[in-house]
Tab-separated table of C-alpha atoms in Angstrom:
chain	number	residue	atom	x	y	z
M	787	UNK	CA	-14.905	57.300	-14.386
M	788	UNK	CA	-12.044	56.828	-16.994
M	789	UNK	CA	-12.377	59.329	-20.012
M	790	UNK	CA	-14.263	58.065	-22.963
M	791	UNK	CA	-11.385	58.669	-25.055
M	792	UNK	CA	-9.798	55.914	-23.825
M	793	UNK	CA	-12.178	53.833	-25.954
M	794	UNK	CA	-9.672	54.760	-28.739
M	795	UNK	CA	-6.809	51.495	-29.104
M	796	UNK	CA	-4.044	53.773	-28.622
M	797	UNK	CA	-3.598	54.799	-25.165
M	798	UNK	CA	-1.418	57.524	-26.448
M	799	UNK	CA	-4.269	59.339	-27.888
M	800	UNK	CA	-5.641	59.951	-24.699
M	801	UNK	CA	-4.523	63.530	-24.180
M	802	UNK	CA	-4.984	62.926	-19.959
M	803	UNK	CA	-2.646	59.814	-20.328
M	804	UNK	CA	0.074	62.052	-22.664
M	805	UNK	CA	-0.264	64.781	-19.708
M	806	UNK	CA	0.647	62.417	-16.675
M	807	UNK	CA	3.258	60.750	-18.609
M	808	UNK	CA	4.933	63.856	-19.244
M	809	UNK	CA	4.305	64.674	-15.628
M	810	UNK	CA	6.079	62.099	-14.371
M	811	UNK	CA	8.936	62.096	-16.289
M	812	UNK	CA	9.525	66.143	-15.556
M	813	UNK	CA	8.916	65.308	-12.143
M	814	UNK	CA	11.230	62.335	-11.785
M	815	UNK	CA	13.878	63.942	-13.830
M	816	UNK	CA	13.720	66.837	-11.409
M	817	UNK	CA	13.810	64.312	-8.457
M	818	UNK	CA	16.727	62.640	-9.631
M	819	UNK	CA	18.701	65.341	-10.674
M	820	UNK	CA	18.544	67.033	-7.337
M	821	UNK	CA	18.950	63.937	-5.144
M	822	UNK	CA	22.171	62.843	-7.121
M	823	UNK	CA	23.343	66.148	-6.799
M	824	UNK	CA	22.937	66.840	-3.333
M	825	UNK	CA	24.141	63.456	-2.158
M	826	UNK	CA	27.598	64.126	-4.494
M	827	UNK	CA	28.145	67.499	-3.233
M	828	UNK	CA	27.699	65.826	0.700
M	829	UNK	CA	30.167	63.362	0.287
M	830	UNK	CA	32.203	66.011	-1.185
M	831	UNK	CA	31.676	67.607	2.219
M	832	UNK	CA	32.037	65.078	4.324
M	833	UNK	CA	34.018	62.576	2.955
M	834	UNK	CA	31.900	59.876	4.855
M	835	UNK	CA	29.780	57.218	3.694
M	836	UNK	CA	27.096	57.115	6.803
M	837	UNK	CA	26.315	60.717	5.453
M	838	UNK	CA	25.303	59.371	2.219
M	839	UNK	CA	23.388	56.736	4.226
M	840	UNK	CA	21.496	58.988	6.491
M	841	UNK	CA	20.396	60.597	3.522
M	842	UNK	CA	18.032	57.401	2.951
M	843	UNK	CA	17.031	57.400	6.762
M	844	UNK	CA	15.286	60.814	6.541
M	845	UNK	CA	13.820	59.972	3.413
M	846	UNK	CA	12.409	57.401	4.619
M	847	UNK	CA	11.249	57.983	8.299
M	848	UNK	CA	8.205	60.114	7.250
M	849	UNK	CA	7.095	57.690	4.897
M	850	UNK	CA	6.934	55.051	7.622
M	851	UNK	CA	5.147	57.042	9.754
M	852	UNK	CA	2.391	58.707	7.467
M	853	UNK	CA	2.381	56.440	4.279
M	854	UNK	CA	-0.501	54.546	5.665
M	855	UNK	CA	-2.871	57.533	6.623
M	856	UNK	CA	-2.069	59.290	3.386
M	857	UNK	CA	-3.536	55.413	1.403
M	858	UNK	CA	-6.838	55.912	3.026
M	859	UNK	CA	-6.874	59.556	2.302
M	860	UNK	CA	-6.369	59.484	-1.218
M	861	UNK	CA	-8.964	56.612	-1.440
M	862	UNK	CA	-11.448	59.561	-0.410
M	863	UNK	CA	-9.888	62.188	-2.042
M	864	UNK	CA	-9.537	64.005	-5.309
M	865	UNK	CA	-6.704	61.873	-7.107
M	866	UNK	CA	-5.585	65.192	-9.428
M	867	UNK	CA	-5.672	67.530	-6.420
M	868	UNK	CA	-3.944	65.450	-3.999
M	869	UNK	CA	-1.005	64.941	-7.138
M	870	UNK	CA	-1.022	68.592	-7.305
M	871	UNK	CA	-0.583	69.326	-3.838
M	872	UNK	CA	2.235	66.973	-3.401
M	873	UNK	CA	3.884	68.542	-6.447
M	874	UNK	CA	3.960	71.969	-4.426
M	875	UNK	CA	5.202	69.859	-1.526
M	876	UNK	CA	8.336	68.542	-3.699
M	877	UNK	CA	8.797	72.044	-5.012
M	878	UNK	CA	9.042	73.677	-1.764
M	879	UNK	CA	11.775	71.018	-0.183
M	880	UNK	CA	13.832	71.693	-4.098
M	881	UNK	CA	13.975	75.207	-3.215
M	882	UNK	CA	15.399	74.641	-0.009
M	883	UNK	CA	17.926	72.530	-1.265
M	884	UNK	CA	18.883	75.192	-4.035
M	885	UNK	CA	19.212	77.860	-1.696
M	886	UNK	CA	21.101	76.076	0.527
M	887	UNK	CA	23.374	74.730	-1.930
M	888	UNK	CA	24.439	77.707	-3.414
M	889	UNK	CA	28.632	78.087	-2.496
M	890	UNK	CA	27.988	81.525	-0.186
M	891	UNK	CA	25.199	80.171	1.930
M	892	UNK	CA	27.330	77.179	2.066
M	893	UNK	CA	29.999	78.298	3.443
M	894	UNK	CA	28.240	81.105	5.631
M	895	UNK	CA	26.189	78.804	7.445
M	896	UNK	CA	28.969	75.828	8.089
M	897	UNK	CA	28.923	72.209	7.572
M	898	UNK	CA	26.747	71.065	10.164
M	899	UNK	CA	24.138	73.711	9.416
M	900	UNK	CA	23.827	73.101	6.321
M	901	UNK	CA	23.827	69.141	6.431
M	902	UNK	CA	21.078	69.398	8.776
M	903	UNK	CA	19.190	72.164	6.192
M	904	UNK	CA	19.998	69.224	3.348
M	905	UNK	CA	18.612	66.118	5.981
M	906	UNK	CA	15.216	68.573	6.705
M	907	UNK	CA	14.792	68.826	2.974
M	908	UNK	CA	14.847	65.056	2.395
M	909	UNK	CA	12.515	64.535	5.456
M	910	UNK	CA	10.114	66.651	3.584
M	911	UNK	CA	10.611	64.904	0.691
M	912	UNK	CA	10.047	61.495	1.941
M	913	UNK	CA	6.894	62.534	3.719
M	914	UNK	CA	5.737	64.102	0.527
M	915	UNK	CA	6.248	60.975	-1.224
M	916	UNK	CA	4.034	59.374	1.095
M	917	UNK	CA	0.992	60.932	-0.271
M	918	UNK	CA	2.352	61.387	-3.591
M	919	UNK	CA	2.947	57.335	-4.367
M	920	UNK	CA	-0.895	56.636	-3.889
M	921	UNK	CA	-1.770	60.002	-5.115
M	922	UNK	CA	0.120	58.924	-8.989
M	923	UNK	CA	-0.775	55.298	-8.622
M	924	UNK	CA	-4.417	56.058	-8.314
M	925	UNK	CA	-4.495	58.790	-10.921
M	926	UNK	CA	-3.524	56.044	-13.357
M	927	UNK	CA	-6.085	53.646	-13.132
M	928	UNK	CA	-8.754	56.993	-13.489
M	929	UNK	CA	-7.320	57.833	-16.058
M	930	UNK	CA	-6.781	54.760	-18.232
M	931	UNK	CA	-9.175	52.101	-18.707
M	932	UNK	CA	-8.094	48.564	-17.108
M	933	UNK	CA	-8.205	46.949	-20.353
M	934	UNK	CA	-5.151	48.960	-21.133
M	935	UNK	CA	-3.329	48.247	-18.656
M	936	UNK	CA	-0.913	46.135	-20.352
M	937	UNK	CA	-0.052	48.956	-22.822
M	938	UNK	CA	0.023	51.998	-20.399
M	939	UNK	CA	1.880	50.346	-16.940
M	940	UNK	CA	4.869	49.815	-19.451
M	941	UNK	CA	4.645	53.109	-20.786
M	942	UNK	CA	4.345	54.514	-17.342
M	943	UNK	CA	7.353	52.147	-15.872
M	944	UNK	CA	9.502	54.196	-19.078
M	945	UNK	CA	8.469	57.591	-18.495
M	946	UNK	CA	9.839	57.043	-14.730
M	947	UNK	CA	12.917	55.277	-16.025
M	948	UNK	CA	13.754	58.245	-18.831
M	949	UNK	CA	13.421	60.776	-16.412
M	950	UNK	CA	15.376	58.478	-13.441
M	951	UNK	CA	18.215	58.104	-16.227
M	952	UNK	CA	18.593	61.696	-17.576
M	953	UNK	CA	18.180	63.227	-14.569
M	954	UNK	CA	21.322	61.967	-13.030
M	955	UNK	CA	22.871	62.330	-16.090
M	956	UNK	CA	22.213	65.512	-16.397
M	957	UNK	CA	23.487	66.341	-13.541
M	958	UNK	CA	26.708	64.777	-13.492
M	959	UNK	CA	27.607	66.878	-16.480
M	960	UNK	CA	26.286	70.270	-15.098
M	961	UNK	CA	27.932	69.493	-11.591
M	962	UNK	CA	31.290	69.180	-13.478
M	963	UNK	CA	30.796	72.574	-16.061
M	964	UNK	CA	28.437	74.726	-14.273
M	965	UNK	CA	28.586	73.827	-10.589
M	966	UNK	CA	25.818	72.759	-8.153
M	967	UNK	CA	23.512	75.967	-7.887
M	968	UNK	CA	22.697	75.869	-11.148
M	969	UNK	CA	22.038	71.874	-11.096
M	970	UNK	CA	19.707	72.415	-8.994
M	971	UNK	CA	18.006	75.506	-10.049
M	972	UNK	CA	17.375	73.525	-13.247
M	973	UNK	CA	15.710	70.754	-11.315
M	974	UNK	CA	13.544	73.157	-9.686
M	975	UNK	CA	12.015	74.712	-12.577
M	976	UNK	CA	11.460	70.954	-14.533
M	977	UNK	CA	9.449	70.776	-10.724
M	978	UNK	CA	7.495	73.801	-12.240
M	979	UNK	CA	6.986	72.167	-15.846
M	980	UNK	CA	5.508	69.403	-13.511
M	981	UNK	CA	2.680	71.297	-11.841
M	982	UNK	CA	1.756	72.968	-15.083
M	983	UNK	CA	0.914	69.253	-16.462
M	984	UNK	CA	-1.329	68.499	-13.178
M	985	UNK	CA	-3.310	71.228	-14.455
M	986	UNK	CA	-3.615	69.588	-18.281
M	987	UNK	CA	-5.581	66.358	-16.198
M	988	UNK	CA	-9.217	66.852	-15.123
M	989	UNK	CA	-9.845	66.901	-11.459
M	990	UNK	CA	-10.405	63.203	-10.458
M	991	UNK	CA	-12.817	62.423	-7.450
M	992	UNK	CA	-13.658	59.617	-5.219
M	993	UNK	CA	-16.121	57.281	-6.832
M	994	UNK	CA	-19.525	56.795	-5.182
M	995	UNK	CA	-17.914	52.873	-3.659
M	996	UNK	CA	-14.952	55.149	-2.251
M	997	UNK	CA	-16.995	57.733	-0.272
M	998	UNK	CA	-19.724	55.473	0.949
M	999	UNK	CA	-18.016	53.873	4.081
M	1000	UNK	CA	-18.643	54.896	7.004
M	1001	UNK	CA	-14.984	53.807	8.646
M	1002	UNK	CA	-13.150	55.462	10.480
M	1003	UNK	CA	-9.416	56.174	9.414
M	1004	UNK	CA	-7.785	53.331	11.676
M	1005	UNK	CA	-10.252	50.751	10.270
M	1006	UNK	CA	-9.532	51.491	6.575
M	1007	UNK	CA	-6.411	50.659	7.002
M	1008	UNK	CA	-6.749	47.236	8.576
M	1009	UNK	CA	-8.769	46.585	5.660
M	1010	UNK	CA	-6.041	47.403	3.317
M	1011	UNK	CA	-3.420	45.607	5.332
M	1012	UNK	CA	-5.931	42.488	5.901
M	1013	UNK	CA	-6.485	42.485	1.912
M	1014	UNK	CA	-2.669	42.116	1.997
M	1015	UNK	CA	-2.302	39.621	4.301
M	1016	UNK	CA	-4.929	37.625	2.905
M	1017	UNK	CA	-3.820	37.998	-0.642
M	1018	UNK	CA	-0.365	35.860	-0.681
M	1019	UNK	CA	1.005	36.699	-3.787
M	1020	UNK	CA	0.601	40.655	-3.222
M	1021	UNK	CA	2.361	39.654	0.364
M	1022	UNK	CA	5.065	38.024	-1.670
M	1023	UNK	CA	5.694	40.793	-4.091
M	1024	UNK	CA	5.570	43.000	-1.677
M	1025	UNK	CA	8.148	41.431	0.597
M	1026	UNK	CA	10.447	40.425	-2.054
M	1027	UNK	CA	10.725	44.013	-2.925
M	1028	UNK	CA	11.617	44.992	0.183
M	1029	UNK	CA	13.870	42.365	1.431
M	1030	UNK	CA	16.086	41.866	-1.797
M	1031	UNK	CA	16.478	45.735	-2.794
M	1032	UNK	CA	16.661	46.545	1.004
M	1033	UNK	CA	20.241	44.394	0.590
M	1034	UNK	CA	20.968	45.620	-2.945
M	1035	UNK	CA	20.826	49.578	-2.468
M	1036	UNK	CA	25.192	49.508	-3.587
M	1037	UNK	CA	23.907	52.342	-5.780
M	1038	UNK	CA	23.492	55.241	-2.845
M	1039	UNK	CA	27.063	54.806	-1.958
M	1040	UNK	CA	28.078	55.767	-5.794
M	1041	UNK	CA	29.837	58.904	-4.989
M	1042	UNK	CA	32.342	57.150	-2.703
M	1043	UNK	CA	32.724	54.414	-5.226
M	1044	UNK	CA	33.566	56.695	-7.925
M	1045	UNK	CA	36.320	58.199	-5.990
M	1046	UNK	CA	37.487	55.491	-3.806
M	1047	UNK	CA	38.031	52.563	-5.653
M	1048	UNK	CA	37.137	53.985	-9.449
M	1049	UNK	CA	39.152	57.448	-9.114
M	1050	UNK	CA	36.897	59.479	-11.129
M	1051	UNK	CA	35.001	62.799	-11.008
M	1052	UNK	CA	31.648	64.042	-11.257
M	1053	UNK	CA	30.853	64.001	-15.017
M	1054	UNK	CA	31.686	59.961	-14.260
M	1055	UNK	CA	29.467	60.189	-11.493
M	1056	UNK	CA	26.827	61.284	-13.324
M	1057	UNK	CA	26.799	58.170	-15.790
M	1058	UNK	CA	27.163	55.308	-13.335
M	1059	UNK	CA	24.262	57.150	-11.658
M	1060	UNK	CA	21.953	56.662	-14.867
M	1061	UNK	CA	23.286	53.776	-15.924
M	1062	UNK	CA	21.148	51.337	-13.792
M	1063	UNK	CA	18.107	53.493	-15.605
M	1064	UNK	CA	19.698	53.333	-19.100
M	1065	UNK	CA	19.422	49.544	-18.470
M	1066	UNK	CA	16.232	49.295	-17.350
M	1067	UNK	CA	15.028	51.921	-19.918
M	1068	UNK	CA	16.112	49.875	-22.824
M	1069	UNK	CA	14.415	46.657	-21.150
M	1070	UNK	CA	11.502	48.314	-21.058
M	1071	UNK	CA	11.752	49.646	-24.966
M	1072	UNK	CA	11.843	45.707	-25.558
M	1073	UNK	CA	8.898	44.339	-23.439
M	1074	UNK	CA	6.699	47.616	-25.054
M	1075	UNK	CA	6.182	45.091	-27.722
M	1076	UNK	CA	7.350	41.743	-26.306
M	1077	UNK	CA	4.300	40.679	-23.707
M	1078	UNK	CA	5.596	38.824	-20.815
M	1079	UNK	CA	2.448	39.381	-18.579
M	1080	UNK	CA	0.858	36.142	-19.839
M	1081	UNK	CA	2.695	33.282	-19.302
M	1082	UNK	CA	5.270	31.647	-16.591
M	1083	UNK	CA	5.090	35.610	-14.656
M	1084	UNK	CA	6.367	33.934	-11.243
M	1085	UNK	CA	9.864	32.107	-12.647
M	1086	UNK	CA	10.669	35.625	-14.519
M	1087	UNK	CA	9.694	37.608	-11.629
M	1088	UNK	CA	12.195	35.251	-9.215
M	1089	UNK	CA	15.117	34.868	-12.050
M	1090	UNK	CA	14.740	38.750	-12.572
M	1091	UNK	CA	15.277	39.610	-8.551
M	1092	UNK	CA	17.964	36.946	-8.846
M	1093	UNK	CA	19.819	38.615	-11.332
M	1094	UNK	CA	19.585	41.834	-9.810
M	1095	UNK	CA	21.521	40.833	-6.896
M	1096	UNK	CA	24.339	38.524	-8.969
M	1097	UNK	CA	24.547	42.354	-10.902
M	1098	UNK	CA	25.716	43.877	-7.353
M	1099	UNK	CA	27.932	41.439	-7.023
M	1100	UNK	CA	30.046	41.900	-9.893
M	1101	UNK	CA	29.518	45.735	-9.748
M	1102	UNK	CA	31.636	44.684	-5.679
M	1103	UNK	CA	34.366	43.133	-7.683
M	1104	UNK	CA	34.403	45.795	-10.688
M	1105	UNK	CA	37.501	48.298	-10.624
M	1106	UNK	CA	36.949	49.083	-13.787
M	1107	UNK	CA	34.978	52.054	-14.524
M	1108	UNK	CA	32.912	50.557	-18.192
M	1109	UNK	CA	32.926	47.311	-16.600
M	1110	UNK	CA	30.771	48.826	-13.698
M	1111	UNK	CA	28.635	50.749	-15.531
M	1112	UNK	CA	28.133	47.587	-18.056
M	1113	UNK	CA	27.227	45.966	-15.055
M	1114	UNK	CA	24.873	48.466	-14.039
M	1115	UNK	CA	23.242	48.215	-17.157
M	1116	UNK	CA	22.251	44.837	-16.481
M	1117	UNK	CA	20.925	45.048	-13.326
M	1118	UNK	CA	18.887	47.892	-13.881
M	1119	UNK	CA	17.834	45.664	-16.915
M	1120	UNK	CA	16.789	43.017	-14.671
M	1121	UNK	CA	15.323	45.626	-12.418
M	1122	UNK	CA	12.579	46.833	-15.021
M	1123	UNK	CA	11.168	43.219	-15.622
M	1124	UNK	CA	10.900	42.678	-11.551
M	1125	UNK	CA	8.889	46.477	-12.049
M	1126	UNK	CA	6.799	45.620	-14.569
M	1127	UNK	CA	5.324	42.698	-13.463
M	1128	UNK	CA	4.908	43.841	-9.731
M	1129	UNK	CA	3.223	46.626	-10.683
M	1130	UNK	CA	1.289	44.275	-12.778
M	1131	UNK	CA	0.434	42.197	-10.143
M	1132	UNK	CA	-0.615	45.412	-7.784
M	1133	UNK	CA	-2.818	46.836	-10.418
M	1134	UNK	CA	-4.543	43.507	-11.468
M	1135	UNK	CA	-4.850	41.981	-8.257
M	1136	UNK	CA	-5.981	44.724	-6.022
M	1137	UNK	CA	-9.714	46.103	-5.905
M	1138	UNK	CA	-10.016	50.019	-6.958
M	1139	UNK	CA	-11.557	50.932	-3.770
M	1140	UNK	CA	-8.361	49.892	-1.957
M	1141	UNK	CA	-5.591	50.828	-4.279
M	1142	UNK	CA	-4.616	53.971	-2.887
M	1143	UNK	CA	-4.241	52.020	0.578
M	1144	UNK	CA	-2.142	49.110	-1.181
M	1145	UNK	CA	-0.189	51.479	-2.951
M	1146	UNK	CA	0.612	53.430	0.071
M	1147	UNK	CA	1.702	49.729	1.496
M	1148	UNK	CA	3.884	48.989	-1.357
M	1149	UNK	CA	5.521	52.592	-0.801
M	1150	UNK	CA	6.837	51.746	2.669
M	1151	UNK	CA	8.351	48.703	1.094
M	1152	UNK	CA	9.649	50.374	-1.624
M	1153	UNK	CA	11.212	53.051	0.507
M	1154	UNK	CA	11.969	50.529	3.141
M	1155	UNK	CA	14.388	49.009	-0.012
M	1156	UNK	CA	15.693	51.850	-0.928
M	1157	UNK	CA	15.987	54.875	1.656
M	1158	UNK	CA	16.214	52.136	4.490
M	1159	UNK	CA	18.696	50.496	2.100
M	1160	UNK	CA	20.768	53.327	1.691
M	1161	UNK	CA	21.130	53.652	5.652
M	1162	UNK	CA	22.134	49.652	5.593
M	1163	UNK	CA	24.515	50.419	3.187
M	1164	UNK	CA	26.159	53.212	4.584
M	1165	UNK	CA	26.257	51.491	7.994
M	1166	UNK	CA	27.894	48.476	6.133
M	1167	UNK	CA	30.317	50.625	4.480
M	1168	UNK	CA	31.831	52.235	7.597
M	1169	UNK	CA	31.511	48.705	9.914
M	1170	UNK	CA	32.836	46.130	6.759
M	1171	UNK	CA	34.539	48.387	4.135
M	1172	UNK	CA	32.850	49.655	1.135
M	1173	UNK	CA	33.609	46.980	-1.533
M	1174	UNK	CA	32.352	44.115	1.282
M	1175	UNK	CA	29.508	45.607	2.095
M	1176	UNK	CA	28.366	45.618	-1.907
M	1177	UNK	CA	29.277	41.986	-2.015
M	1178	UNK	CA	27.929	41.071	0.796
M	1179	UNK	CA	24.112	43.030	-0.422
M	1180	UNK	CA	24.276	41.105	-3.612
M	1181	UNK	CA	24.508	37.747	-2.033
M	1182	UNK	CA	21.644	38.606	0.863
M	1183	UNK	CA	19.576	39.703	-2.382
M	1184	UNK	CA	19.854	36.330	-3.980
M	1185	UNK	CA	19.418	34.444	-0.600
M	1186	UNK	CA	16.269	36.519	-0.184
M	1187	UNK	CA	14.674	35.599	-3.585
M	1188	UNK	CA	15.043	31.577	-2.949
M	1189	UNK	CA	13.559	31.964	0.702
M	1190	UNK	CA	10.702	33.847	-0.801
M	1191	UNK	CA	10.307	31.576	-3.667
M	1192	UNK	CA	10.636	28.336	-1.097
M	1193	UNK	CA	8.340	29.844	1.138
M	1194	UNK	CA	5.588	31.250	-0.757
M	1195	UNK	CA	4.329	28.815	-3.565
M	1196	UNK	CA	1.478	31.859	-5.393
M	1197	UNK	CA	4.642	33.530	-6.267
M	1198	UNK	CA	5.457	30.707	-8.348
M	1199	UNK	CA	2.116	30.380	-10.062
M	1200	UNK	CA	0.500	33.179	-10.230
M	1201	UNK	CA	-1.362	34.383	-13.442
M	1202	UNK	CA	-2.439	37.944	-14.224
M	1203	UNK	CA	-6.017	37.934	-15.679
């Protein structure tokens, strides 16, 4: 059961709620960081864009294959522990990357060894993130009571966009003074930071509604994928996600932006990379105390998608370096409305006893938008040219939205209560 504290109005004084917040952001910083890092430094290598792409792939082949078994699981499992375990996960794929990574194993071990070292790391990555989406997303709702949901999924939403836009900028600026080793070395110990959090959170276990089943693993999740398909507007958020961010993922193929058509370095790098967070970040500032949960949540969910993909557009067109990371700005502002009210919509709509398997759902088509994405994009790149293929994801993005919005009226209407 949710602490009593929670009673209290402020979610902040909830001392369980300050603990995952700052989890999340050390954890997410650390993610970022690394991930920015690492793909730089393989272009760098390379010189290639379908190596920044299959950097996505093996992200996100794991999470295909396991993200459903590891919904069920947490459902039945100890929501702090399994967090904790997949923060040990994370940390043991960061120190492979480190090590690797460092200029002398580098260059001892050759390129291909060491891009399949880097592609092995992501894999474990990805697969960790299976079980760590539903892990987080479940230790939420245990930890904060549902009538503050509207206070703490915003606060949440931020702590994941400070950490996803100081983490790459970070980065960029310790790429370009102290080199990559020590990047990453940093990211690895804010990985550390991370567990030591876990540990500030009470263990969290399955409620008596969760246990009580008798299903086997195969039948719990048809019930959480029959819940989705007979629930159209989770369906519809769902598949918006995946389709329009699946065509808008211009982002992953950064470093060959930067020096192909901007001419710039790494410290450059490293502030396009945050900008779509610095964006989003200060949208979400704004709707902290500007409630857009409670009326007209379909048209601003639509128009935000929409303006998401006319953003990667004009970031196609840009040759400008501000003008692209203005641009940025913008769409990662539109970005953090279309977040906050899907996760909105997940969290209202779905019973407890199956969030862990809907999350685990919506983290396929998340990853499906953006690792998958990132393979699209670097497939496009090397079959239509870089600059078409960004143009070309906008548009798809904005074609996506009005099928969606034509097709599946309870987007349109729905209301969050």
């Amino acid at each position: 059961m949710p602490d009593p504290e929670n009673k209290i109005p402020s979610v902040w004084k909830n001392k369980e709620f300050r603990a995952l917040i700052f989890l999340r952001f050390s954890l997410i910083f650390a993610l970022f960081m690394q991930s920015t890092s690492v793909a730089f430094e393989i272009f760098r290598v390379t010189q290639k864009e379908i190596y920044l792409g299959l950097i996505g792939l093996f992200e996100f082949a794991p999470i295909l294959f396991t993200a459903f078994y590891a919904g069920q699981l947490v459902d039945r499992k100890d929501k702090q522990k399994m967090t904790a375990r997949t923060i040990g996960a994370f940390m043991v794929a960061s120190f492979v990357l480190m090590t690797i990574n460092f200029p002398s194993v580098q260059q001892r071990v050759g390129t291909t060894v060491y891009l399949a070292v880097c592609y092995l790391a992501f894999f474990i990555l990805g697969l960790t993130r299976a079980f760590s989406t539903p892990a987080v997303f479940s230790l939420l709702a245990r930890v904060v009571r549902r009538e503050n949901y509207e206070k703490a999924i915003p606060i949440n939403s931020s702590s994941f966009m400070i950490g996803a836009v100081t983490g790459p900028l970070v980065g960029g600026l310790l790429l370009a003074a102290v080199g990559i080793e020590i990047t990453l070395a940093i990211a690895f110990l804010m990985m550390c930071v991370s567990m030591i959090a876990i540990y500030r959170i009470s263990p969290k276990p399955p409620e008596e509604s969760e246990l009580s089943s008798e299903e086997t693993p195969v039948q719990r999740i048809k019930e959480g994928l029959k819940f989705i398909w007979a629930t159209p507007i989770i369906l519809a958020v769902l598949s918006l996600d995946m389709f329009a961010v699946f065509f808008g993922g211009a982002e992953s193929m950064l470093p060959a932006v930067v020096e192909k058509v901007l001419n710039a370095g790494a410290v450059e790098f490293g502030w396009l990379r945050s900008a779509h967070g610095i964006g989003a970040l200060s949208m979400m500032l704004i709707l902290s105390s500007v409630p857009i949960l409670r009326t007209r949540v379909g048209p601003k969910l639509l128009g935000s998608v929409a303006g998401f993909g006319l953003c990667i557009i004009m970031f196609g067109l840009s040759r400008n370096f501000y003008l692209s990371f203005l641009i940025l700005m913008c769409g990662g502002a539109f970005d953090a409305v279309s977040v906050i009210i899907r996760q909105s919509i997940l969290q209202y709509k779905t019973p407890e006893n199956l969030k862990g398997r809907v999350s685990s759902v919506n983290s396929i088509f998340v990853s499906s938008s953006n690792e998958l994405g990132a393979f699209e994009s670097g497939v496009a790149a090397s079959l239509l040219g870089l600059v078409p293929s960004i143009i070309f994801g906008g548009a798809m993005t904005i074609v996506v939205v009005i099928v969606i919005a034509l097709k599946i009226k309870a987007v349109r209407h729905v209301r969050l209560e």
